[in-house]
C-alpha positions as a Python dict, from the first residue, in 0.01 Angstrom:
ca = {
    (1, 'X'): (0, 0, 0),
    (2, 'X'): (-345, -49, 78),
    (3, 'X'): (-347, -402, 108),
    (4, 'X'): (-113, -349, 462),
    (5, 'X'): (-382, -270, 579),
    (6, 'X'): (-638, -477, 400),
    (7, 'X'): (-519, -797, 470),
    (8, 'X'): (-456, -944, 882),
    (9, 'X'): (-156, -1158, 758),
    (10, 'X'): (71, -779, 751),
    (11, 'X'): (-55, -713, 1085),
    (12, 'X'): (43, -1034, 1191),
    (13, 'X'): (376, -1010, 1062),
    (14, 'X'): (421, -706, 1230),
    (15, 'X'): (358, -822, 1596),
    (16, 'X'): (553, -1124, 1536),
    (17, 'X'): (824, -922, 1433),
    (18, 'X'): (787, -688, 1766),
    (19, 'X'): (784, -1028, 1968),
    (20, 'X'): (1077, -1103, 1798),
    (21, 'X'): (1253, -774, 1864),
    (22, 'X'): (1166, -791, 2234),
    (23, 'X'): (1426, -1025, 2387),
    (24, 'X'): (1725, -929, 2197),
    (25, 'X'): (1869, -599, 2412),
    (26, 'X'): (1759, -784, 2683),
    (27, 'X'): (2116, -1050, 2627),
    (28, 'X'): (2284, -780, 2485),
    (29, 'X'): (2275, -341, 2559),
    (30, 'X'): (2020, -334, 2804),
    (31, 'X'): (2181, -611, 2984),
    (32, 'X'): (2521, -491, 3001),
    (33, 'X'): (2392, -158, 3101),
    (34, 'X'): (2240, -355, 3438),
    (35, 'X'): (2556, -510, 3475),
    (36, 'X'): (2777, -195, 3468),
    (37, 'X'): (2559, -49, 3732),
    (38, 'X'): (2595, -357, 3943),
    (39, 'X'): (2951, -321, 3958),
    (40, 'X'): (3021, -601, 3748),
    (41, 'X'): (3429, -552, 3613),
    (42, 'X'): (3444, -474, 3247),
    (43, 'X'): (3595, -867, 3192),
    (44, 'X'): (3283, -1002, 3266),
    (45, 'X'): (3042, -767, 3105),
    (46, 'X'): (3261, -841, 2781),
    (47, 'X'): (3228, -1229, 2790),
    (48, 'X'): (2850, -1153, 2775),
    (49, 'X'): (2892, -1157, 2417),
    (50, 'X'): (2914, -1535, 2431),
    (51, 'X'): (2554, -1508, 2558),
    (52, 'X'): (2418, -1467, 2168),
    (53, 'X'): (2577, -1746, 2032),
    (54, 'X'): (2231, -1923, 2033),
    (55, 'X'): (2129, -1702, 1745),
    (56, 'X'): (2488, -1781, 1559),
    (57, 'X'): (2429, -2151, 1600),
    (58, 'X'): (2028, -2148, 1515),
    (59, 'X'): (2087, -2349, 1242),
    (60, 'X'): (2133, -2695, 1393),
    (61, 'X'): (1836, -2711, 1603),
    (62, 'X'): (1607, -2556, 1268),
    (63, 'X'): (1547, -2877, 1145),
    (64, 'X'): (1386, -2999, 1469),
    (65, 'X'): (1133, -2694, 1464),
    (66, 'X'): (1109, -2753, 1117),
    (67, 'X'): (1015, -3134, 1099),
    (68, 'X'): (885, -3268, 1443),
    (69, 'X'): (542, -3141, 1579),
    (70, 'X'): (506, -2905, 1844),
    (71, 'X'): (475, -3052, 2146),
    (72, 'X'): (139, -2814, 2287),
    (73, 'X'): (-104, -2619, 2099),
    (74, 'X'): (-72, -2868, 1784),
    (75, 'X'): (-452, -2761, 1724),
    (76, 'X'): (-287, -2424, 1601),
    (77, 'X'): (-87, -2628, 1293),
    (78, 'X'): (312, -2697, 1299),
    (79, 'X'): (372, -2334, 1284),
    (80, 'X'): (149, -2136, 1500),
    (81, 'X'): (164, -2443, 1740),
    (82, 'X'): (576, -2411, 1770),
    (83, 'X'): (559, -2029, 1844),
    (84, 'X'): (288, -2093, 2087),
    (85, 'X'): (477, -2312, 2280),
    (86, 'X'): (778, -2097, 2273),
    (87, 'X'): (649, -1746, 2329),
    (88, 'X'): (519, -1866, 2710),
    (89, 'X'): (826, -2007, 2792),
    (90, 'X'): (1001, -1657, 2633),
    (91, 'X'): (835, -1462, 2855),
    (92, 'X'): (900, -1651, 3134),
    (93, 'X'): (1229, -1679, 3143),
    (94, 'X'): (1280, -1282, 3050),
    (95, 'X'): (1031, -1255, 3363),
    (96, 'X'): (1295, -1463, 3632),
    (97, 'X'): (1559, -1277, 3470),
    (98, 'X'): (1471, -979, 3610),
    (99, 'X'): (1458, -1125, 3959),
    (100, 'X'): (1823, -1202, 3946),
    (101, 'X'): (2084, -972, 4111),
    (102, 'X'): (2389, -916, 3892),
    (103, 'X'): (2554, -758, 4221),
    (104, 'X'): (2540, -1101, 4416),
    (105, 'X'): (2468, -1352, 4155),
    (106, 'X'): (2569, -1298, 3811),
    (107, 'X'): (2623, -1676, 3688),
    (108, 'X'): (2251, -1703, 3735),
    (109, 'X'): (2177, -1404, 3543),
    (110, 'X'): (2388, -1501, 3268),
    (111, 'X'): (2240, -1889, 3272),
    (112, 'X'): (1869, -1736, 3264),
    (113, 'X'): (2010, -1482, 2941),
    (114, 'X'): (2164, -1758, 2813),
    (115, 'X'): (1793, -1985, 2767),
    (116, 'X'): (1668, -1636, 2730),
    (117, 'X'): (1851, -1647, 2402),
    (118, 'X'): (1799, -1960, 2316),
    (119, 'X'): (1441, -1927, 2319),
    (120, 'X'): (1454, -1586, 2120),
    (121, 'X'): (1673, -1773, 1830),
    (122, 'X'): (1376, -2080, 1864),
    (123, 'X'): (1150, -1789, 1801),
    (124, 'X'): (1322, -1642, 1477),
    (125, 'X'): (1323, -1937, 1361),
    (126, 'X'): (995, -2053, 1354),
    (127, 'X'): (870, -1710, 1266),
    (128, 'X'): (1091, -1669, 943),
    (129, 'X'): (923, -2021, 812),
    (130, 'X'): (591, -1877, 880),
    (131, 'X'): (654, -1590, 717),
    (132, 'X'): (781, -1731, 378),
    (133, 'X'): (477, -1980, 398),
    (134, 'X'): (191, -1736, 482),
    (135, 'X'): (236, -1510, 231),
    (136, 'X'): (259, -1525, -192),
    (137, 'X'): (593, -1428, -355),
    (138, 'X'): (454, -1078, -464),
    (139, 'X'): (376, -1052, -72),
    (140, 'X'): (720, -1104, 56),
    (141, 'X'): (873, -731, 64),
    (142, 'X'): (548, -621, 221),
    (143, 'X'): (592, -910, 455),
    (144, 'X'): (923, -861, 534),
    (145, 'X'): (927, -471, 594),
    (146, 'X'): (589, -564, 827),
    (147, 'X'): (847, -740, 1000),
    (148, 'X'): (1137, -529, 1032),
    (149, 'X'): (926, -232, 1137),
    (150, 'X'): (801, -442, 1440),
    (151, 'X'): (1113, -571, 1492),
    (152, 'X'): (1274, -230, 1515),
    (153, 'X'): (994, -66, 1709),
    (154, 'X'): (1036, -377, 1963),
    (155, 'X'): (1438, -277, 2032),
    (156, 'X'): (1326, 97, 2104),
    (157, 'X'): (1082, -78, 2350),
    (158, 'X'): (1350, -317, 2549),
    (159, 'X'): (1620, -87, 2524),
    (160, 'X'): (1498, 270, 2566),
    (161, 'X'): (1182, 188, 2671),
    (162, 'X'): (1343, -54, 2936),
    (163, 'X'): (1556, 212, 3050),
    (164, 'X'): (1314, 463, 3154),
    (165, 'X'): (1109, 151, 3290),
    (166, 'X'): (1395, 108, 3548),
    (167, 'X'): (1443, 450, 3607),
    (168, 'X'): (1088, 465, 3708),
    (169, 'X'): (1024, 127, 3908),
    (170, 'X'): (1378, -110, 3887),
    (171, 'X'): (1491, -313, 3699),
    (172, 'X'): (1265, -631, 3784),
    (173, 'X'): (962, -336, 3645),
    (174, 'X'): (1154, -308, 3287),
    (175, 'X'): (1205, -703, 3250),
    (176, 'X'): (828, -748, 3386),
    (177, 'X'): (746, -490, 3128),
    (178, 'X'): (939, -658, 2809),
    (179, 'X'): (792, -996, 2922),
    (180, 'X'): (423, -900, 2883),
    (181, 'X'): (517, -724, 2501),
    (182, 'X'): (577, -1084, 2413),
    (183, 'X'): (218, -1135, 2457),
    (184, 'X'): (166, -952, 2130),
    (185, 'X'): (309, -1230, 1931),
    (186, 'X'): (117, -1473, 2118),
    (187, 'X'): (-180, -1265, 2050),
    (188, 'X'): (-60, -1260, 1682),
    (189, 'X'): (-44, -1641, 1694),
    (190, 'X'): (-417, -1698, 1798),
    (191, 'X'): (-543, -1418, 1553),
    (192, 'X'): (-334, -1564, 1272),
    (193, 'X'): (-361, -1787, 1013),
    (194, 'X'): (-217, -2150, 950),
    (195, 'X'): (-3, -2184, 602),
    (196, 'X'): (-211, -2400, 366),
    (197, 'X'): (-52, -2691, 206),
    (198, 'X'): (239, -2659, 404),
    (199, 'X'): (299, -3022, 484),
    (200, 'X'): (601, -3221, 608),
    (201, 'X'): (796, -3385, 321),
    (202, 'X'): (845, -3740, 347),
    (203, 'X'): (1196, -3766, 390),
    (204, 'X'): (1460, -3907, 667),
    (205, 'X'): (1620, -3668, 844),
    (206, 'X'): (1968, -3698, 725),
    (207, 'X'): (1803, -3592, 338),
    (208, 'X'): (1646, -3311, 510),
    (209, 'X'): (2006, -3197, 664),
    (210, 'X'): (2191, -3263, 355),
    (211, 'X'): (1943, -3005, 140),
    (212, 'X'): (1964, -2775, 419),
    (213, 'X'): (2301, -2734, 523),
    (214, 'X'): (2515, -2991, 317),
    (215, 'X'): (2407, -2914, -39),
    (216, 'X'): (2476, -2508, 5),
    (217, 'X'): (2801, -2514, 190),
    (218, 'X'): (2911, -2779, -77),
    (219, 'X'): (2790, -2508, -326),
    (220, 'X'): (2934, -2254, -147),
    (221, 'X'): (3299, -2427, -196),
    (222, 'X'): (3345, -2498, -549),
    (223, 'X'): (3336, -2149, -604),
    (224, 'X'): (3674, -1928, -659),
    (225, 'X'): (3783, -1727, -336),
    (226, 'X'): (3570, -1921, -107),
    (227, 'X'): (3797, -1863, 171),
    (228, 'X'): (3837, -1502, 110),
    (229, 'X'): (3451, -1460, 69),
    (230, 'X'): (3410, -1657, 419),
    (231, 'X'): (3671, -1425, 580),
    (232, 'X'): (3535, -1102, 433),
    (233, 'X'): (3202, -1189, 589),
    (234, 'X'): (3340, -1272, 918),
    (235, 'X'): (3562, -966, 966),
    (236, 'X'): (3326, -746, 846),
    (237, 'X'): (3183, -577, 1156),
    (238, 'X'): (3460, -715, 1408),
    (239, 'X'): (3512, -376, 1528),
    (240, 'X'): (3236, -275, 1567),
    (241, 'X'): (3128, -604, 1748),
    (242, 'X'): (3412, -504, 1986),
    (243, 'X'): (3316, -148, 2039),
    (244, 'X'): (2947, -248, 2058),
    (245, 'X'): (3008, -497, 2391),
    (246, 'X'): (3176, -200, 2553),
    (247, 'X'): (2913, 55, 2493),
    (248, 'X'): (2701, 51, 2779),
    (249, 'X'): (2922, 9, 3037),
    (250, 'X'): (3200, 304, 2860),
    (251, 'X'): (2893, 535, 2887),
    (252, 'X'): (2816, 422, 3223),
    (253, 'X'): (3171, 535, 3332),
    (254, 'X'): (3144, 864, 3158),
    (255, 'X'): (2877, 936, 3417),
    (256, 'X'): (2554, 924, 3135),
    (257, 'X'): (2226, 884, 3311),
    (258, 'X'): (1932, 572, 3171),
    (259, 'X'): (1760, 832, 3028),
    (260, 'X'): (2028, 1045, 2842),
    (261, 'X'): (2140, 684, 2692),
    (262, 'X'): (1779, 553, 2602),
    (263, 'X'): (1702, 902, 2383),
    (264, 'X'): (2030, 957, 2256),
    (265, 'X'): (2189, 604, 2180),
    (266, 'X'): (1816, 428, 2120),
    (267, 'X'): (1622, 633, 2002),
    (268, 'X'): (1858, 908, 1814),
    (269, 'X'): (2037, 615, 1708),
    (270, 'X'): (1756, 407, 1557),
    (271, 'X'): (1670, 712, 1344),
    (272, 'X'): (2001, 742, 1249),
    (273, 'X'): (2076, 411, 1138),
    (274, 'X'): (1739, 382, 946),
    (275, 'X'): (1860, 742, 756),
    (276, 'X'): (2191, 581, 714),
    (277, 'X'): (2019, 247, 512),
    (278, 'X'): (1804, 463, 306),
    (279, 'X'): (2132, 699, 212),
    (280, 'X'): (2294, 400, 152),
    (281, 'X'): (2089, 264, -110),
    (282, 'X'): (2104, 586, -260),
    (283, 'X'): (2491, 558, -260),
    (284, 'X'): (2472, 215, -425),
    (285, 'X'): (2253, 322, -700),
    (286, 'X'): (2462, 646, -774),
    (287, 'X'): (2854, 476, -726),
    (288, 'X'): (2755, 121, -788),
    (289, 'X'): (2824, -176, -548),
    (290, 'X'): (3214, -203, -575),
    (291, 'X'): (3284, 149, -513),
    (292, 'X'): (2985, 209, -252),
    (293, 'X'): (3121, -59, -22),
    (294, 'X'): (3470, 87, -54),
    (295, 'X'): (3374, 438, 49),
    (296, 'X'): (3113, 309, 288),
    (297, 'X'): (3376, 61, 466),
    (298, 'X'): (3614, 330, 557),
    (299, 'X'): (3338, 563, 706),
    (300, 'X'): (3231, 286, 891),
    (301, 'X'): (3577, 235, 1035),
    (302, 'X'): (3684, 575, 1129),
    (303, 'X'): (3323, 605, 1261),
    (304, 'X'): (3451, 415, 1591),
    (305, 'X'): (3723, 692, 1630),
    (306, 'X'): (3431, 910, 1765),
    (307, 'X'): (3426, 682, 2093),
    (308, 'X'): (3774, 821, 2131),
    (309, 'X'): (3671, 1186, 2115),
    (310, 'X'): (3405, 1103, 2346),
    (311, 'X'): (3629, 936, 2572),
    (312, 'X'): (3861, 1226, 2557),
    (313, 'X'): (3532, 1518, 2586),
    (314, 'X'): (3384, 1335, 2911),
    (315, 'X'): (3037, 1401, 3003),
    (316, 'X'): (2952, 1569, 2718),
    (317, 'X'): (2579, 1601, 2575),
    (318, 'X'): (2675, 1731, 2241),
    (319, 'X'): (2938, 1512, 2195),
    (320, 'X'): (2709, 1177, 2253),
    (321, 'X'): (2489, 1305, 1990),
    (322, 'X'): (2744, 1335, 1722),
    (323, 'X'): (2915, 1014, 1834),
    (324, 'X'): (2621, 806, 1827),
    (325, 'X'): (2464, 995, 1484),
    (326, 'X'): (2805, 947, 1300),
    (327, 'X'): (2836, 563, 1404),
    (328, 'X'): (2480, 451, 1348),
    (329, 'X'): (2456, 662, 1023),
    (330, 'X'): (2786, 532, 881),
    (331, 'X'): (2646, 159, 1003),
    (332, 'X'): (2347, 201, 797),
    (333, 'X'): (2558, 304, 495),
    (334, 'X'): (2779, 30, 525),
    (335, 'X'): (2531, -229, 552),
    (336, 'X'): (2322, -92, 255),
    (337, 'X'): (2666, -152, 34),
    (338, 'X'): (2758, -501, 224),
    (339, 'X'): (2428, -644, 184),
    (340, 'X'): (2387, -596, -195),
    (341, 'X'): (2758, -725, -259),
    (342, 'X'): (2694, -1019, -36),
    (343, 'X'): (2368, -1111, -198),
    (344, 'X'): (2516, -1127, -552),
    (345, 'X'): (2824, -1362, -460),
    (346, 'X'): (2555, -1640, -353),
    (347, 'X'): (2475, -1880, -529),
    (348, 'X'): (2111, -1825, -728),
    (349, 'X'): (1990, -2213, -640),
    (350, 'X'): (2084, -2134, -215),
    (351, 'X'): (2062, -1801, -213),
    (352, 'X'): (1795, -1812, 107),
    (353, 'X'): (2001, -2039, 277),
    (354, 'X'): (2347, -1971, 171),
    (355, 'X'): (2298, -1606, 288),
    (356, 'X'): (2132, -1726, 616),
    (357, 'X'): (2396, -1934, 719),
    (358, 'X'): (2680, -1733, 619),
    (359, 'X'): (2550, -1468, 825),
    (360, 'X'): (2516, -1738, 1123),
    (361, 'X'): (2884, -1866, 1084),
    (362, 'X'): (2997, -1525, 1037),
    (363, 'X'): (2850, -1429, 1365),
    (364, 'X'): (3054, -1700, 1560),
    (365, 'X'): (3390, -1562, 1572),
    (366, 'X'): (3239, -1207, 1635),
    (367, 'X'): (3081, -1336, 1909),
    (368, 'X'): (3347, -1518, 2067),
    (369, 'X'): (3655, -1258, 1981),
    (370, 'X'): (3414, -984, 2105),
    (371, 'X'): (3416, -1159, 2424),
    (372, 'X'): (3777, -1042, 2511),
    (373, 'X'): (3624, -649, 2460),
    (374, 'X'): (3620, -622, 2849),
    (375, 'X'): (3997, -782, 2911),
    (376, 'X'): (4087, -520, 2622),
    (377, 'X'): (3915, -186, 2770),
    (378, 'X'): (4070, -281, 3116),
    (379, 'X'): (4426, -317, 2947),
    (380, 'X'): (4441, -18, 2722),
    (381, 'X'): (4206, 233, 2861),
    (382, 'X'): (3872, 337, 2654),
    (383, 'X'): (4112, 567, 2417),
    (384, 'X'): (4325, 326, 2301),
    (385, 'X'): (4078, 62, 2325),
    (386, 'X'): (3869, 227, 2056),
    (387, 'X'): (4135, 279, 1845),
    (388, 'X'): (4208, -94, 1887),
    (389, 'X'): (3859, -133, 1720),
    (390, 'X'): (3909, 97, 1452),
    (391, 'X'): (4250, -104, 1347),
    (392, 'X'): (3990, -384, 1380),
    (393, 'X'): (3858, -327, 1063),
    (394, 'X'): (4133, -329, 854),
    (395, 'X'): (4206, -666, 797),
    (396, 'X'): (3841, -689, 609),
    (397, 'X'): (3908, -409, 374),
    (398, 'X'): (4235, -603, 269),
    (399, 'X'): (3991, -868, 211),
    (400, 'X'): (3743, -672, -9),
    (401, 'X'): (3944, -486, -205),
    (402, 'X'): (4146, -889, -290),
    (403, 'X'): (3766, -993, -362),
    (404, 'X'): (3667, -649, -559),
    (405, 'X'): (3936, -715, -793),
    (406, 'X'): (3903, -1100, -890),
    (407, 'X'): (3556, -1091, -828),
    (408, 'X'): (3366, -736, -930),
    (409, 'X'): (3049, -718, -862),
    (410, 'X'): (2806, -695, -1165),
    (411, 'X'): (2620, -371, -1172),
    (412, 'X'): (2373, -477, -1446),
    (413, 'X'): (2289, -749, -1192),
    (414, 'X'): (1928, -696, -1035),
    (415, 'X'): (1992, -575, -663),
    (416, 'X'): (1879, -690, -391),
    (417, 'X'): (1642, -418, -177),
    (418, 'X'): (1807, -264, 77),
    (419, 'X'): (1614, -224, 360),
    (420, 'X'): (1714, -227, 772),
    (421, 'X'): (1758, -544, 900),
    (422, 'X'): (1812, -638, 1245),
    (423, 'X'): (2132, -673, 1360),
    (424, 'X'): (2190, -941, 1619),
    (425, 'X'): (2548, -894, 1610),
    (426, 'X'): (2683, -531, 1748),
    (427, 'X'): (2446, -462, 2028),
}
């Protein structure tokens, strides 16, 4: 534990993962809370979803960032040099996005989220390379929980921390605000330290593409139950992808203030979901994977059925703090149990990438489907419209408990860590 702090390289991961963190509730909860106070209809808000797709599709544009040179700062080296030239234009763009107006001019504000995104996914990228390359194998784990911590300490910053910003001084404050964290990565950058012996392979691009994306996929398919596996992983968190769009703007309507929602859903519920990972890898160990993700799964579904008490309570402090607790506590579980299964049907040769883009892929329909949240809410009424997302789920558990029983997980298998990722998918 003391080499954390021993060695700059942790530190370094850490701010990059806080620049990292930054711009995500920025496209996504915080945004959609801005809209909902701007009067935008609930149709609209939900299409928003469509606005992360740059992080589902990160994949094709990887190989650019991975092979050509950065086109400033190349003094810094291919990897410092990239996030350099991105972070700048990052913080930028989340700087004119706060001097849109939803109220008047929401394609603009979506078009400047939309590059906003882009950028962010650029930025992951770049920063998960470095990572892997700066640091030895026995490194990684300390590397990557450097990471996540920054990562999750950045969404507390744009999302509550954005909140109370624009509760203070308006919204163009809290985007002002989120734009200057990024300067911590940049700051990383300079401090850090170039990989060593990194180089570019010499090979064409379409051999780089084929061992990148081609060779795993084609992997991925001679397996039995591909489809199923594919579908399980897509469905997964559908509902809650659905529920998730509709968040800010369902509290909005139940008359919560920016400051009950940023300590209660951010900051209550970043606690909560962190308790809920840690329980969960406790539940693993004791029940083992196949019967972990079982249990897990339906708590996770019924979860969203506290939206419909809260819908039915009203403005009701008590009642947002068990809703919120129950769903990100039940999230964390889940995710625990999903993780480990998903990381022992890859294959051990792709494992990195297969499980990288799966999770891309399986973040495309969720994005898109979620998009019809708003048309949804408007047509039911929240009620029904949560319970809509708990029925959601249920086509996954089919799914699972198909795959648990042609394909159990070994338990003797070594297990992957569970630790709490980020989740650029619900919020």
């Amino acid at each position: 534990m003391a080499e954390l702090f021993r060695d700059r390289r942790f530190l370094v991961m850490l701010a990059l993962g806080f620049a990292a963190g930054i711009p995500l509730p920025l496209t996504g909860f915080t945004l959609r809370q801005w809209m909902s106070e701007s009067g935008i209809s609930l149709a609209a808000i939900g299409l928003t979803a469509l606005i992360g797709l740059a992080y589902a599709f990160k994949f094709l544009w990887s190989p650019v960032l991975d092979h050509a040179p950065p086109p400033f700062f190349r003094g810094l080296g291919r990897r410092r040099g990239w996030l350099a030239t991105i972070q700048p234009l990052l913080a930028a763009a989340i700087l004119a996005l706060g001097f849109t107006d939803p109220a008047s001019a929401a394609q603009v504000t979506v078009a400047i989220a939309v590059l906003v995104a882009f950028l962010s996914a650029s930025q992951d990228i770049v920063v998960d390379a470095y990572r892997i390359e700066v640091l030895e194998e026995r490194q990684q784990g300390y590397g990557l929980a450097c990471y996540i911590w920054g990562y999750r300490g950045a969404l507390l910053a744009s999302n509550a921390g954005a909140l109370a910003m624009a509760e203070l001084a308006g919204w163009t404050a809290a985007f002002a605000m989120c734009a200057a964290l990024v300067g911590i990565g940049f700051l990383a950058v300079l401090l850090g330290q170039e990989p060593e012996g990194r180089g570019v392979a010499a090979t064409t691009w379409s051999q780089r593409v084929r061992a990148a994306v081609v060779d795993p996929f084609a992997d991925f398919m001679r397996r039995r139950y591909w489809v199923a596996i594919l579908g399980f992983v897509t469905l997964f968190k559908l509902g809650e992808a659905l529920a998730g769009v509709m968040t800010a703007p369902f509290y909005r309507e139940l008359g919560f203030s920016r400051l009950e929602v940023a300590a209660v859903s951010s900051v209550f519920g970043l606690v909560a979901t962190l308790g809920g990972a840690l329980a969960g890898g406790y539940v693993v160990a004791k029940l083992g994977t196949a019967r972990a993700l079982i249990v897990t799964g339906i708590l996770q579904m019924l979860s969203n059925l506290m939206y419909v008490a809260l819908a039915q309570a009203g403005h009701s402090m008590p009642m947002l703090w068990a809703q919120v607790g129950v769903e990100n506590f039940t999230d964390g579980l889940a995710d625990a149990a999903f993780v480990t299964y998903l990381s022992m049907l890859t294959s051990r040769a792709f494992t990195a990438t297969q499980y990288a883009l799966l999770s891309s892929l399986a973040a495309v329909p969720l994005r898109t489907l979620a998009g019809t949240s708003g048309w949804l809410a408007e047509g039911l009424g929240w009620s029904w419209f949560f319970v809509l997302t708990t029925l959601a789920a249920l086509p996954a558990m089919a799914i699972m408990l198909f795959l648990l029983s042609r394909l159990p997980p070994r338990e003797d298998a070594p297990q992957a860590e569970v630790v709490p990722i980020p989740d650029e998918v619900a919020r």
